[in-house]
Amino acid sequence: MANQYAVIGLGRFGISIASKLFDSGQEVLGIDVNEERVDESHPFVTHALIADSTDAEALKSIGIRNFDTVIVAIGNDIQASILSVLLLKELGVKKVIAKAINKLHGQVLRKVGADWVVHPERDMGIRVAHQLLSPNVLNFIEISKDYSVEEVKIPDRMMEKTLRELDLRAKFNLSVIAIRQDDDINISPSPDEKIGYGDVLVVIGKNRDLERFANLE
């Protein structure tokens, strides 16, 4: 079932998130004050509109509180970024993710209510979208276009079973390369290693197989 996302700020970072979510079948609203950016975003979003995210009435008219997640990807306008996050939380948006351009900016965004502050590097937007789509994925490293390594929380029903019993290679075409237990990590665990509650699997495989496994309930 598709979730509803709004991306405020349609620069490179915002578009990278929006396009990944849109390509994954999610409903994405793109918002920017710049008409040219809004026009250019249409191939990457479900809907796009021109709006000022620092205007509470404009946000209300959009029905912004009905979105599952709002990503504030505003560029270098720190004041607009902070005010947008503040208004979104006041209007009742449950999950607000915000881009910070430096450490101090990030601290202020957290204080005004941002649930997740991102300090983007090149193509960081794709990583953020990936984790939004697969909440069981704690971290991941893209090895190539088709292959990645991921840290994945597994469902409770898989706990207290050995790797042999889980047989992820046969069922998901994935290889377990480590098990992380709090601050400890077990590299190349044996097939008879039992998975305990709170353990995290580090797995490698094709992205489509990783996505299928990470979205288990």
Backbone as ProteinMPNN parsed JSONL, in Angstrom:
{"seq_chain_A": "MANQYAVIGLGRFGISIASKLFDSGQEVLGIDVNEERVDESHPFVTHALIADSTDAEALKSIGIRNFDTVIVAIGNDIQASILSVLLLKELGVKKVIAKAINKLHGQVLRKVGADWVVHPERDMGIRVAHQLLSPNVLNFIEISKDYSVEEVKIPDRMMEKTLRELDLRAKFNLSVIAIRQDDDINISPSPDEKIGYGDVLVVIGKNRDLERFANLE", "coords_chain_A": {"N_chain_A": [[0.852, -1.192, 0.0], [0.597, 2.182, -0.927], [2.325, 4.912, 0.545], [1.914, 8.354, 1.549], [3.887, 11.03, 0.646], [5.398, 14.223, 1.098], [7.556, 16.46, -0.449], [9.425, 19.173, 0.268], [11.028, 21.654, -1.349], [12.714, 21.469, -4.176], [15.302, 20.98, -5.157], [18.474, 19.428, -6.022], [18.836, 17.507, -3.974], [16.217, 17.206, -2.906], [14.813, 16.328, -5.204], [16.138, 13.913, -5.699], [15.316, 12.305, -3.56], [12.504, 12.398, -3.935], [12.166, 11.25, -6.517], [13.113, 8.628, -6.157], [11.278, 7.623, -4.276], [8.917, 7.924, -5.759], [9.428, 6.25, -7.974], [9.275, 3.88, -6.654], [6.646, 3.429, -6.321], [5.256, 5.049, -4.566], [3.099, 7.721, -3.366], [3.807, 10.99, -4.175], [4.131, 14.328, -3.372], [5.434, 17.21, -4.703], [6.856, 20.263, -3.649], [7.601, 23.674, -4.068], [8.849, 27.054, -4.025], [9.739, 28.043, -6.327], [8.839, 28.403, -9.589], [9.944, 27.334, -11.94], [11.432, 25.131, -11.018], [9.367, 23.557, -10.024], [7.967, 22.981, -12.386], [9.909, 21.445, -13.701], [9.981, 19.214, -12.111], [7.871, 17.479, -12.563], [8.104, 14.902, -13.963], [9.059, 13.307, -11.914], [7.464, 13.124, -9.695], [4.212, 12.565, -8.144], [2.354, 14.656, -7.963], [2.836, 18.195, -8.294], [3.399, 21.433, -6.951], [3.341, 25.034, -6.655], [4.243, 26.645, -3.771], [4.563, 28.382, -0.643], [6.311, 27.253, 1.967], [6.642, 28.443, 4.392], [4.377, 29.663, 5.025], [1.661, 29.313, 6.919], [-1.073, 29.12, 6.276], [-1.008, 28.403, 3.595], [0.122, 25.852, 3.781], [-1.891, 24.574, 5.221], [-3.968, 24.652, 3.342], [-3.075, 22.861, 1.476], [-3.431, 20.557, 2.82], [-1.512, 19.416, 4.429], [-1.117, 18.013, 6.823], [-2.153, 15.541, 6.425], [-0.32, 13.936, 5.208], [1.916, 11.144, 5.337], [4.674, 11.398, 5.751], [6.796, 14.222, 5.723], [9.304, 15.754, 3.902], [11.695, 18.141, 4.392], [13.538, 19.73, 2.248], [14.855, 22.048, 1.751], [17.208, 24.347, 0.368], [19.755, 26.543, 0.894], [18.484, 28.399, 2.476], [18.264, 28.944, 5.561], [16.552, 30.055, 7.484], [13.988, 29.729, 6.325], [13.912, 26.965, 6.212], [13.953, 26.193, 8.948], [11.63, 27.475, 9.932], [9.702, 26.228, 8.37], [9.806, 23.553, 9.286], [9.003, 23.948, 11.944], [6.342, 24.911, 11.584], [5.177, 22.728, 10.291], [5.215, 20.734, 12.284], [3.617, 21.993, 14.195], [1.243, 21.967, 12.832], [0.585, 19.366, 12.945], [1.886, 17.285, 11.554], [3.093, 14.039, 11.496], [5.635, 12.847, 10.989], [8.577, 14.417, 10.302], [11.198, 15.066, 8.211], [14.302, 16.625, 7.858], [16.648, 18.527, 5.985], [19.909, 19.467, 6.865], [22.351, 22.043, 6.708], [24.602, 22.431, 8.172], [26.16, 21.643, 11.359], [25.111, 23.242, 13.488], [22.739, 24.196, 12.383], [21.401, 21.766, 12.155], [21.067, 21.122, 14.867], [19.271, 23.11, 15.691], [17.072, 22.487, 14.077], [16.307, 20.05, 15.2], [15.504, 20.943, 17.721], [13.226, 22.406, 17.116], [11.541, 20.46, 16.379], [12.025, 18.53, 14.347], [11.952, 15.171, 13.277], [13.887, 13.619, 12.153], [17.053, 14.44, 11.194], [18.999, 15.203, 8.444], [22.248, 15.208, 7.126], [23.193, 15.861, 4.216], [25.198, 14.2, 1.763], [26.726, 13.649, -1.387], [24.217, 12.319, -3.419], [22.786, 11.487, -1.191], [20.101, 11.64, -0.81], [18.919, 9.451, -2.09], [19.617, 7.391, -0.382], [18.226, 8.104, 1.934], [15.568, 7.883, 1.04], [15.542, 5.148, 0.521], [15.716, 4.037, 3.087], [13.368, 4.982, 4.165], [11.527, 3.558, 2.699], [12.109, 0.981, 3.46], [11.837, 0.323, 6.488], [12.983, -1.517, 8.251], [15.594, -1.626, 7.598], [18.611, -0.662, 8.844], [20.999, 0.426, 8.069], [22.89, 0.862, 5.062], [25.086, -0.091, 2.361], [25.791, 0.756, -0.843], [26.98, -1.319, -3.257], [27.115, -1.713, -5.987], [25.171, -0.925, -8.915], [23.209, -2.87, -8.743], [23.668, -4.408, -6.443], [23.918, -4.575, -2.846], [25.018, -4.054, 0.588], [23.385, -4.638, 3.608], [22.254, -3.677, 6.893], [19.927, -5.339, 8.734], [16.946, -5.439, 10.613], [15.281, -8.232, 11.831], [12.079, -9.962, 11.678], [10.232, -10.766, 14.699], [9.335, -13.391, 14.676], [11.353, -14.79, 13.513], [13.329, -14.895, 15.334], [15.494, -16.553, 17.709], [16.165, -18.669, 16.122], [18.407, -20.664, 14.163], [20.941, -19.74, 11.747], [21.051, -21.693, 9.851], [18.478, -22.761, 9.989], [16.978, -20.552, 9.193], [17.895, -20.175, 6.592], [18.539, -18.232, 4.53], [19.855, -17.987, 2.132], [18.723, -19.863, 0.383], [16.026, -19.138, 0.471], [15.9, -16.387, -0.011], [18.037, -15.717, -1.558], [20.254, -14.506, -0.37], [23.249, -13.664, 1.439], [24.484, -14.061, 4.711], [26.748, -12.075, 6.256], [27.584, -11.154, 8.663], [26.706, -10.849, 12.169], [25.311, -8.464, 14.177], [25.499, -7.618, 17.528], [24.412, -5.559, 19.753], [27.092, -3.644, 20.624], [28.903, -5.434, 19.706], [30.243, -7.479, 17.056], [29.8, -10.298, 15.064], [31.704, -11.779, 12.839], [31.392, -13.565, 9.793], [29.531, -15.697, 10.716], [28.742, -19.006, 11.995], [26.696, -21.615, 10.482], [25.154, -22.685, 12.518], [24.731, -20.691, 14.293], [22.691, -18.99, 16.553], [20.014, -16.663, 16.285], [19.461, -13.957, 18.34], [17.129, -11.957, 20.305], [16.993, -8.621, 19.348], [19.29, -8.754, 17.869], [21.048, -7.911, 14.87], [21.135, -8.53, 11.441], [23.746, -8.601, 9.061], [23.664, -8.441, 5.742], [24.254, -9.494, 2.335], [23.49, -8.98, -1.083], [21.394, -9.032, -4.073], [19.654, -6.004, -4.845], [16.86, -6.167, -5.208], [16.251, -8.561, -3.93], [17.094, -8.015, -1.347], [15.311, -5.969, -0.669], [12.893, -7.381, -0.64], [13.334, -9.101, 1.53], [13.804, -7.252, 3.622], [11.353, -6.102, 3.999], [9.743, -7.899, 5.254], [7.24, -8.946, 7.578]], "CA_chain_A": [[0.0, 0.0, 0.0], [1.427, 3.368, -1.069], [2.27, 5.974, 1.536], [1.906, 9.695, 0.981], [5.044, 11.83, 1.026], [5.542, 15.559, 0.524], [8.942, 16.922, -0.467], [9.467, 20.635, 0.176], [12.348, 22.023, -1.85], [12.94, 20.544, -5.294], [16.662, 21.017, -5.676], [19.042, 18.103, -6.32], [18.569, 16.597, -2.864], [14.786, 16.922, -2.86], [14.42, 15.522, -6.374], [16.686, 12.554, -5.572], [14.405, 11.586, -2.669], [11.19, 12.294, -4.563], [12.17, 10.329, -7.657], [13.261, 7.264, -5.645], [9.994, 7.247, -3.697], [7.951, 7.835, -6.86], [9.751, 5.042, -8.742], [8.913, 2.727, -5.826], [5.196, 3.313, -6.267], [4.668, 5.871, -3.516], [2.491, 8.983, -3.785], [4.748, 12.037, -3.798], [3.807, 15.713, -3.713], [6.594, 18.096, -4.718], [6.494, 21.645, -3.331], [8.709, 24.632, -4.129], [8.411, 28.421, -4.334], [10.289, 28.345, -7.644], [7.962, 27.828, -10.621], [10.738, 26.532, -12.879], [11.735, 23.843, -10.384], [8.121, 22.785, -9.97], [7.718, 22.486, -13.744], [10.905, 20.413, -14.04], [9.845, 18.054, -11.217], [6.695, 16.67, -12.892], [8.367, 13.489, -14.27], [9.604, 12.602, -10.752], [6.512, 13.167, -8.581], [2.806, 12.345, -8.498], [1.82, 16.007, -8.154], [3.774, 19.255, -7.913], [2.744, 22.735, -6.903], [4.097, 26.174, -6.147], [3.722, 27.061, -2.47], [5.532, 28.87, 0.333], [6.181, 26.386, 3.143], [6.694, 29.249, 5.621], [3.034, 30.24, 5.143], [0.828, 28.297, 7.558], [-2.332, 28.976, 5.545], [-0.71, 27.656, 2.372], [0.299, 24.45, 4.176], [-3.204, 24.049, 5.58], [-4.771, 24.474, 2.133], [-2.563, 21.656, 0.818], [-3.783, 19.389, 3.628], [-0.196, 18.827, 4.698], [-1.14, 17.126, 7.985], [-2.616, 14.219, 5.992], [0.783, 13.179, 4.631], [2.601, 10.27, 6.293], [6.002, 11.952, 6.01], [7.156, 15.416, 4.947], [10.752, 15.969, 3.842], [12.057, 19.54, 4.144], [14.815, 19.651, 1.537], [15.186, 23.424, 1.342], [18.647, 24.51, 0.199], [20.576, 27.344, 1.795], [17.666, 29.342, 3.248], [18.143, 28.323, 6.881], [15.359, 30.57, 8.156], [12.823, 29.064, 5.733], [13.981, 25.561, 6.613], [13.574, 26.076, 10.358], [10.234, 27.878, 10.085], [8.877, 25.188, 7.747], [9.732, 22.419, 10.22], [8.198, 24.39, 13.091], [4.945, 24.964, 11.171], [4.719, 21.364, 9.995], [4.942, 20.045, 13.55], [2.467, 22.659, 14.815], [0.046, 21.578, 12.081], [0.273, 17.978, 13.261], [2.552, 16.28, 10.727], [3.673, 13.069, 12.425], [7.054, 12.597, 10.753], [9.215, 15.458, 9.502], [12.625, 14.869, 7.96], [14.823, 17.906, 7.4], [18.038, 18.632, 5.547], [20.704, 20.487, 7.552], [23.564, 22.373, 5.95], [25.736, 22.347, 9.089], [25.835, 21.052, 12.654], [24.246, 24.143, 14.256], [21.436, 24.154, 11.727], [20.797, 20.494, 12.546], [20.657, 21.201, 16.281], [18.069, 23.948, 15.758], [15.978, 21.72, 13.469], [15.839, 19.076, 16.203], [14.832, 21.661, 18.81], [11.901, 22.866, 16.691], [10.657, 19.318, 16.209], [12.343, 17.577, 13.28], [12.094, 13.801, 13.763], [15.106, 13.049, 11.574], [17.841, 15.474, 10.534], [19.944, 14.598, 7.505], [23.343, 16.037, 6.632], [23.367, 15.159, 2.952], [26.375, 14.194, 0.917], [26.309, 13.369, -2.77], [23.22, 11.252, -3.6], [22.268, 11.039, 0.094], [18.653, 11.55, -0.915], [18.543, 8.089, -2.455], [19.75, 6.56, 0.82], [17.117, 8.442, 2.827], [14.362, 7.265, 0.484], [15.662, 3.703, 0.68], [15.399, 3.679, 4.466], [11.952, 5.251, 4.364], [10.766, 2.476, 2.081], [12.404, -0.261, 4.172], [12.166, 0.768, 7.851], [13.789, -2.508, 8.97], [16.995, -1.44, 7.21], [19.241, 0.32, 9.725], [22.076, 1.064, 7.32], [23.233, 0.086, 3.88], [26.175, 0.359, 1.498], [25.551, 0.363, -2.228], [28.214, -1.828, -3.848], [26.985, -1.437, -7.411], [23.801, -0.565, -9.26], [22.276, -3.954, -8.424], [24.024, -5.126, -5.216], [24.184, -3.763, -1.653], [25.137, -4.678, 1.907], [22.436, -3.978, 4.498], [21.99, -4.114, 8.262], [18.479, -5.52, 8.729], [16.237, -6.003, 11.769], [14.405, -9.278, 11.33], [10.845, -10.098, 12.463], [10.319, -11.556, 15.931], [9.086, -14.815, 14.417], [12.6, -15.416, 13.072], [14.269, -14.92, 16.451], [15.769, -17.836, 18.367], [16.421, -19.7, 15.118], [19.776, -20.628, 13.654], [21.065, -19.325, 10.349], [20.719, -22.861, 9.039], [17.019, -22.86, 9.949], [16.464, -19.433, 8.405], [18.255, -20.531, 5.209], [18.287, -17.055, 3.71], [20.411, -18.155, 0.781], [17.758, -20.587, -0.442], [14.724, -18.467, 0.428], [15.98, -15.003, -0.483], [19.261, -15.538, -2.347], [21.092, -13.57, 0.37], [24.291, -14.235, 2.287], [24.718, -13.368, 5.982], [28.2, -11.925, 6.415], [27.887, -10.829, 10.067], [25.594, -10.594, 13.078], [25.667, -7.41, 15.129], [24.835, -7.773, 18.82], [24.756, -4.309, 20.439], [28.352, -3.092, 20.117], [29.752, -6.528, 19.226], [29.88, -7.995, 15.739], [30.277, -11.647, 14.784], [32.007, -11.865, 11.406], [31.301, -14.917, 9.215], [28.943, -16.61, 11.712], [28.525, -20.38, 11.551], [25.29, -21.914, 10.18], [24.446, -23.055, 13.739], [24.608, -19.505, 15.144], [21.281, -18.673, 16.81], [19.716, -15.233, 16.284], [18.785, -13.546, 19.565], [16.318, -10.744, 20.229], [17.804, -7.412, 19.269], [20.396, -8.934, 16.934], [20.873, -7.338, 13.534], [21.865, -9.272, 10.427], [24.406, -7.875, 7.977], [23.467, -9.34, 4.602], [24.66, -8.992, 1.03], [22.749, -9.604, -2.168], [20.799, -8.127, -5.052], [18.77, -5.023, -4.214], [15.468, -6.62, -5.206], [16.124, -9.597, -2.897], [17.225, -7.326, -0.062], [14.059, -5.256, -0.413], [11.882, -8.385, -0.305], [13.625, -9.579, 2.866], [13.698, -6.171, 4.599], [9.958, -5.712, 4.182], [8.999, -8.951, 5.926], [6.607, -8.556, 8.84]], "C_chain_A": [[0.887, 1.241, 0.0], [1.231, 4.32, 0.099], [2.273, 7.312, 0.818], [3.065, 10.504, 1.548], [4.923, 13.211, 0.388], [7.009, 15.948, 0.634], [8.93, 18.418, -0.713], [10.888, 21.048, -0.195], [12.775, 21.047, -2.922], [14.275, 20.795, -5.985], [17.169, 19.597, -5.897], [18.714, 17.091, -5.234], [17.095, 16.206, -2.822], [14.323, 16.039, -3.999], [14.941, 14.096, -6.252], [15.825, 11.703, -4.644], [13.071, 11.336, -3.368], [11.158, 11.253, -5.669], [12.313, 8.882, -7.205], [11.947, 6.772, -5.052], [8.951, 7.026, -4.788], [8.17, 6.566, -7.679], [9.37, 3.776, -7.987], [7.409, 2.62, -5.599], [4.524, 4.121, -5.177], [4.025, 7.129, -4.119], [3.352, 10.13, -3.264], [4.255, 13.397, -4.301], [5.081, 16.535, -3.622], [6.155, 19.536, -4.521], [7.738, 22.534, -3.423], [8.127, 26.007, -4.414], [8.831, 28.82, -5.744], [9.473, 27.632, -8.727], [8.736, 26.934, -11.579], [11.07, 25.157, -12.299], [10.504, 22.953, -10.315], [7.814, 22.187, -11.335], [8.652, 21.328, -14.101], [10.72, 19.14, -13.227], [8.742, 17.086, -11.638], [7.005, 15.213, -13.248], [8.746, 12.652, -13.047], [8.642, 12.53, -9.571], [5.102, 12.87, -9.084], [2.117, 13.666, -8.809], [2.901, 16.996, -7.743], [3.042, 20.581, -7.907], [3.673, 23.794, -6.322], [3.458, 26.609, -4.826], [4.875, 27.501, -1.574], [5.343, 28.075, 1.629], [6.338, 27.143, 4.45], [5.357, 29.947, 5.866], [2.092, 29.163, 5.677], [-0.469, 28.06, 6.789], [-2.127, 28.183, 4.257], [-0.558, 26.169, 2.683], [-1.035, 23.81, 4.547], [-4.031, 23.748, 4.341], [-4.334, 23.242, 1.339], [-3.064, 20.403, 1.53], [-2.543, 18.646, 4.068], [-0.218, 17.843, 5.86], [-1.585, 15.712, 7.618], [-1.51, 13.36, 5.399], [1.487, 12.362, 5.711], [3.944, 10.847, 6.718], [6.199, 13.187, 5.135], [8.662, 15.61, 5.044], [11.015, 17.426, 3.501], [13.469, 19.545, 3.561], [15.246, 21.013, 1.02], [16.699, 23.609, 1.366], [19.317, 25.351, 1.256], [19.794, 28.367, 2.604], [17.359, 28.724, 4.614], [16.872, 28.775, 7.586], [14.098, 29.883, 7.632], [12.753, 27.603, 6.143], [13.464, 25.37, 8.031], [12.096, 26.396, 10.554], [9.298, 26.824, 9.483], [8.71, 23.997, 8.679], [8.831, 22.76, 11.399], [6.706, 24.37, 12.746], [4.383, 23.567, 10.915], [4.368, 20.61, 11.27], [3.738, 20.673, 14.261], [1.161, 22.262, 14.139], [-0.274, 20.096, 12.229], [0.88, 16.926, 12.352], [3.335, 15.335, 11.64], [5.175, 12.889, 12.239], [7.612, 13.648, 9.806], [10.711, 15.171, 9.421], [13.17, 16.155, 7.363], [16.299, 17.834, 7.043], [18.727, 19.758, 6.317], [21.969, 20.771, 6.765], [24.801, 22.423, 6.843], [25.243, 21.844, 10.439], [24.865, 21.924, 13.45], [22.833, 24.152, 13.682], [20.689, 22.876, 12.131], [20.292, 20.513, 13.977], [19.37, 22.013, 16.423], [16.871, 23.189, 15.18], [15.422, 20.69, 14.449], [15.036, 19.772, 17.304], [13.429, 22.122, 18.413], [11.012, 21.701, 16.263], [10.969, 18.328, 15.119], [12.572, 16.189, 13.875], [13.382, 13.155, 13.286], [15.81, 14.168, 10.831], [18.925, 14.794, 9.692], [20.987, 15.626, 7.113], [23.787, 15.43, 5.309], [24.758, 15.297, 2.347], [25.862, 13.911, -0.489], [25.37, 12.157, -2.792], [22.652, 10.722, -2.283], [20.751, 10.875, 0.045], [18.179, 10.155, -1.241], [18.61, 7.184, -1.239], [18.607, 6.828, 1.796], [15.838, 7.779, 2.346], [14.378, 5.765, 0.68], [15.259, 3.285, 2.09], [13.954, 3.999, 4.821], [11.113, 4.095, 3.845], [10.973, 1.149, 2.789], [12.813, 0.076, 5.608], [12.963, -0.241, 8.669], [15.272, -2.401, 8.632], [17.594, -0.323, 8.058], [20.345, 1.087, 9.009], [22.329, 0.245, 6.07], [24.361, 0.743, 3.103], [25.88, -0.151, 0.103], [26.875, -0.048, -2.853], [28.253, -1.536, -5.338], [25.538, -1.059, -7.666], [22.804, -1.603, -8.761], [22.518, -4.622, -7.079], [24.316, -4.157, -4.07], [24.459, -4.659, -0.457], [24.208, -3.91, 2.828], [22.482, -4.558, 5.903], [20.472, -4.161, 8.418], [17.986, -6.082, 10.067], [15.276, -7.061, 11.237], [13.165, -9.413, 12.216], [11.04, -10.995, 13.673], [10.146, -13.046, 15.675], [10.335, -15.551, 13.921], [13.629, -15.51, 14.194], [14.371, -16.318, 17.047], [15.854, -18.995, 17.368], [17.862, -19.575, 14.638], [19.771, -20.138, 12.21], [20.728, -20.484, 9.413], [19.196, -23.001, 8.883], [16.407, -21.736, 9.108], [16.722, -19.641, 6.912], [17.965, -19.387, 4.237], [18.833, -17.179, 2.294], [19.4, -18.831, -0.132], [16.461, -19.797, -0.61], [14.771, -17.073, -0.184], [17.201, -14.715, -1.355], [20.189, -14.493, -1.713], [22.12, -14.311, 1.208], [24.46, -13.393, 3.543], [26.223, -13.288, 6.199], [28.579, -11.551, 7.85], [26.58, -10.722, 10.851], [26.064, -9.545, 14.079], [24.813, -7.555, 16.377], [25.256, -6.602, 19.7], [26.038, -3.75, 19.838], [29.296, -4.159, 19.588], [29.294, -6.983, 17.847], [30.567, -9.337, 15.51], [30.459, -11.79, 13.275], [31.972, -13.324, 10.957], [30.734, -15.918, 10.228], [28.703, -17.997, 11.126], [27.036, -20.609, 11.279], [24.47, -22.243, 11.426], [24.314, -21.888, 14.723], [23.129, -19.149, 15.29], [21.096, -17.158, 16.891], [18.929, -14.879, 17.542], [17.976, -12.272, 19.357], [17.217, -9.512, 20.274], [18.99, -7.536, 18.344], [20.037, -8.344, 15.576], [21.728, -8.134, 12.555], [22.497, -8.318, 9.414], [24.416, -8.814, 6.778], [23.895, -8.662, 3.308], [23.853, -9.71, -0.039], [22.243, -8.573, -3.16], [19.771, -7.226, -4.357], [17.319, -5.505, -4.155], [15.234, -7.704, -4.156], [16.215, -8.993, -1.503], [15.93, -6.602, 0.306], [12.959, -6.231, 0.021], [12.076, -8.871, 1.135], [13.39, -8.488, 3.916], [12.255, -5.776, 4.889], [9.099, -6.831, 4.763], [8.382, -8.422, 7.214], [6.442, -9.774, 9.737]], "O_chain_A": [[1.808, 1.357, 0.809], [0.114, 4.51, 0.581], [2.593, 7.395, -0.367], [3.209, 10.647, 2.763], [4.411, 13.35, -0.723], [7.626, 15.784, 1.686], [8.485, 18.883, -1.763], [11.83, 20.816, 0.562], [13.158, 19.917, -2.618], [14.371, 20.819, -7.212], [16.373, 18.659, -5.954], [18.355, 15.951, -5.529], [16.76, 15.026, -2.716], [13.538, 15.112, -3.798], [14.257, 13.158, -6.661], [15.622, 10.516, -4.902], [12.571, 10.212, -3.392], [10.221, 10.459, -5.748], [11.705, 7.992, -7.798], [11.543, 5.635, -5.295], [8.193, 6.057, -4.745], [7.211, 5.883, -8.038], [9.164, 2.724, -8.592], [6.952, 1.818, -4.784], [3.347, 3.909, -4.887], [4.36, 7.544, -5.228], [3.598, 10.234, -2.063], [3.998, 13.583, -5.49], [5.736, 16.556, -2.58], [5.195, 19.987, -5.147], [8.8, 22.179, -2.912], [7.038, 26.12, -4.978], [8.344, 29.81, -6.29], [9.427, 26.403, -8.77], [8.236, 25.886, -11.988], [10.998, 24.146, -12.998], [10.588, 21.742, -10.523], [7.442, 21.017, -11.433], [8.234, 20.353, -14.726], [11.242, 18.091, -13.602], [8.681, 15.972, -11.117], [6.229, 14.337, -12.866], [8.757, 11.423, -13.123], [8.973, 11.934, -8.546], [4.832, 12.916, -10.284], [1.387, 13.781, -9.793], [3.776, 16.672, -6.94], [2.175, 20.83, -8.744], [4.636, 23.501, -5.613], [2.265, 26.906, -4.779], [6.01, 27.05, -1.729], [4.323, 28.216, 2.304], [6.185, 26.553, 5.52], [5.225, 30.731, 6.806], [1.764, 28.212, 4.968], [-0.915, 26.919, 6.664], [-2.981, 27.383, 3.875], [-1.051, 25.322, 1.937], [-1.282, 22.647, 4.229], [-4.714, 22.726, 4.277], [-5.134, 22.651, 0.614], [-3.12, 19.325, 0.94], [-2.51, 17.416, 4.084], [0.592, 16.916, 5.884], [-1.416, 14.785, 8.41], [-1.729, 12.182, 5.113], [1.639, 12.812, 6.847], [4.31, 10.794, 7.892], [5.821, 13.2, 3.963], [9.225, 15.628, 6.138], [10.606, 17.899, 2.441], [14.457, 19.388, 4.279], [15.912, 21.122, -0.01], [17.387, 23.104, 2.253], [19.438, 24.921, 2.403], [20.395, 29.137, 3.354], [16.332, 28.071, 4.798], [16.19, 27.967, 8.217], [13.234, 29.497, 8.419], [11.673, 27.067, 6.392], [12.638, 24.494, 8.287], [11.39, 25.675, 11.259], [8.226, 26.561, 10.028], [7.602, 23.488, 8.848], [7.995, 21.952, 11.803], [5.896, 23.869, 13.527], [3.247, 23.268, 11.284], [3.346, 19.927, 11.333], [2.93, 19.963, 14.859], [0.107, 22.223, 14.773], [-1.281, 19.619, 11.705], [0.437, 15.777, 12.37], [4.142, 15.779, 12.457], [5.913, 12.79, 13.22], [7.18, 13.759, 8.658], [11.392, 15.049, 10.439], [12.562, 16.719, 6.454], [17.089, 17.168, 7.713], [18.2, 20.866, 6.413], [22.589, 19.858, 6.22], [25.925, 22.454, 6.341], [24.044, 21.644, 10.634], [23.903, 21.413, 14.024], [21.852, 24.12, 14.426], [19.492, 22.911, 12.413], [19.219, 19.986, 14.271], [18.482, 21.642, 17.191], [15.775, 23.246, 15.739], [14.211, 20.483, 14.519], [14.017, 19.254, 17.762], [12.543, 22.22, 19.262], [9.876, 21.906, 15.836], [10.235, 17.352, 14.967], [13.298, 16.043, 14.859], [13.909, 12.251, 13.934], [15.229, 14.782, 9.935], [19.661, 13.931, 10.171], [20.66, 16.772, 6.805], [24.669, 14.572, 5.288], [25.395, 16.348, 2.411], [24.653, 13.939, -0.722], [25.694, 11.102, -2.248], [22.094, 9.625, -2.253], [20.186, 10.062, 0.777], [17.151, 9.712, -0.729], [17.764, 6.306, -1.07], [18.081, 5.902, 2.413], [15.106, 7.182, 3.136], [13.344, 5.166, 0.975], [14.547, 2.297, 2.271], [13.375, 3.35, 5.692], [10.124, 3.699, 4.461], [10.106, 0.277, 2.73], [14.004, 0.111, 5.917], [13.563, 0.127, 9.679], [16.11, -3.009, 9.298], [17.142, 0.82, 8.0], [20.594, 2.255, 9.306], [22.011, -0.944, 6.03], [24.568, 1.954, 3.171], [25.735, -1.355, -0.108], [27.79, 0.767, -2.971], [29.29, -1.16, -5.884], [24.764, -0.892, -6.724], [21.679, -1.259, -8.396], [21.645, -5.348, -6.605], [24.874, -3.079, -4.272], [24.174, -5.857, -0.477], [24.224, -2.679, 2.843], [22.714, -5.752, 6.093], [19.801, -3.142, 8.254], [18.527, -7.059, 10.584], [14.536, -6.803, 10.289], [13.197, -9.02, 13.382], [11.903, -11.873, 13.676], [10.737, -13.872, 16.37], [10.373, -16.781, 13.91], [14.679, -16.131, 14.027], [13.47, -17.145, 16.909], [15.642, -20.153, 17.727], [18.457, -18.5, 14.705], [18.735, -20.124, 11.544], [20.189, -20.282, 8.324], [18.693, -23.314, 7.804], [15.427, -21.953, 8.395], [15.877, -19.323, 6.075], [17.243, -19.555, 3.254], [18.325, -16.546, 1.368], [19.231, -18.429, -1.283], [15.868, -19.784, -1.689], [13.803, -16.627, -0.801], [17.375, -13.594, -1.833], [20.823, -13.703, -2.412], [21.893, -15.444, 1.634], [24.568, -12.169, 3.468], [26.895, -14.313, 6.314], [29.751, -11.619, 8.22], [25.505, -10.531, 10.283], [27.086, -9.717, 14.743], [23.585, -7.609, 16.311], [26.32, -6.634, 20.318], [26.065, -3.414, 18.653], [30.369, -3.84, 19.076], [28.114, -6.889, 17.509], [31.768, -9.482, 15.738], [29.486, -11.908, 12.53], [32.463, -14.209, 11.658], [31.405, -16.896, 10.559], [28.489, -18.148, 9.923], [26.199, -19.869, 11.796], [23.247, -22.106, 11.42], [23.844, -22.067, 15.846], [22.406, -19.022, 14.302], [21.912, -16.456, 17.487], [17.856, -15.432, 17.783], [18.127, -11.591, 18.342], [18.089, -9.391, 21.135], [19.645, -6.536, 18.051], [18.868, -8.291, 15.192], [22.907, -8.382, 12.81], [21.869, -7.358, 8.969], [25.086, -9.847, 6.788], [23.9, -7.436, 3.197], [23.566, -10.901, 0.081], [22.608, -7.399, -3.103], [19.108, -7.638, -3.405], [16.628, -5.276, -3.162], [14.161, -7.771, -3.557], [15.501, -9.408, -0.589], [15.508, -6.625, 1.462], [12.19, -5.94, 0.937], [11.105, -9.034, 1.874], [12.839, -8.765, 4.982], [11.975, -5.175, 5.926], [7.872, -6.734, 4.769], [8.95, -7.545, 7.864], [5.927, -9.657, 10.849]]}, "name": "protein", "num_of_chains": 1, "seq": "MANQYAVIGLGRFGISIASKLFDSGQEVLGIDVNEERVDESHPFVTHALIADSTDAEALKSIGIRNFDTVIVAIGNDIQASILSVLLLKELGVKKVIAKAINKLHGQVLRKVGADWVVHPERDMGIRVAHQLLSPNVLNFIEISKDYSVEEVKIPDRMMEKTLRELDLRAKFNLSVIAIRQDDDINISPSPDEKIGYGDVLVVIGKNRDLERFANLE"}
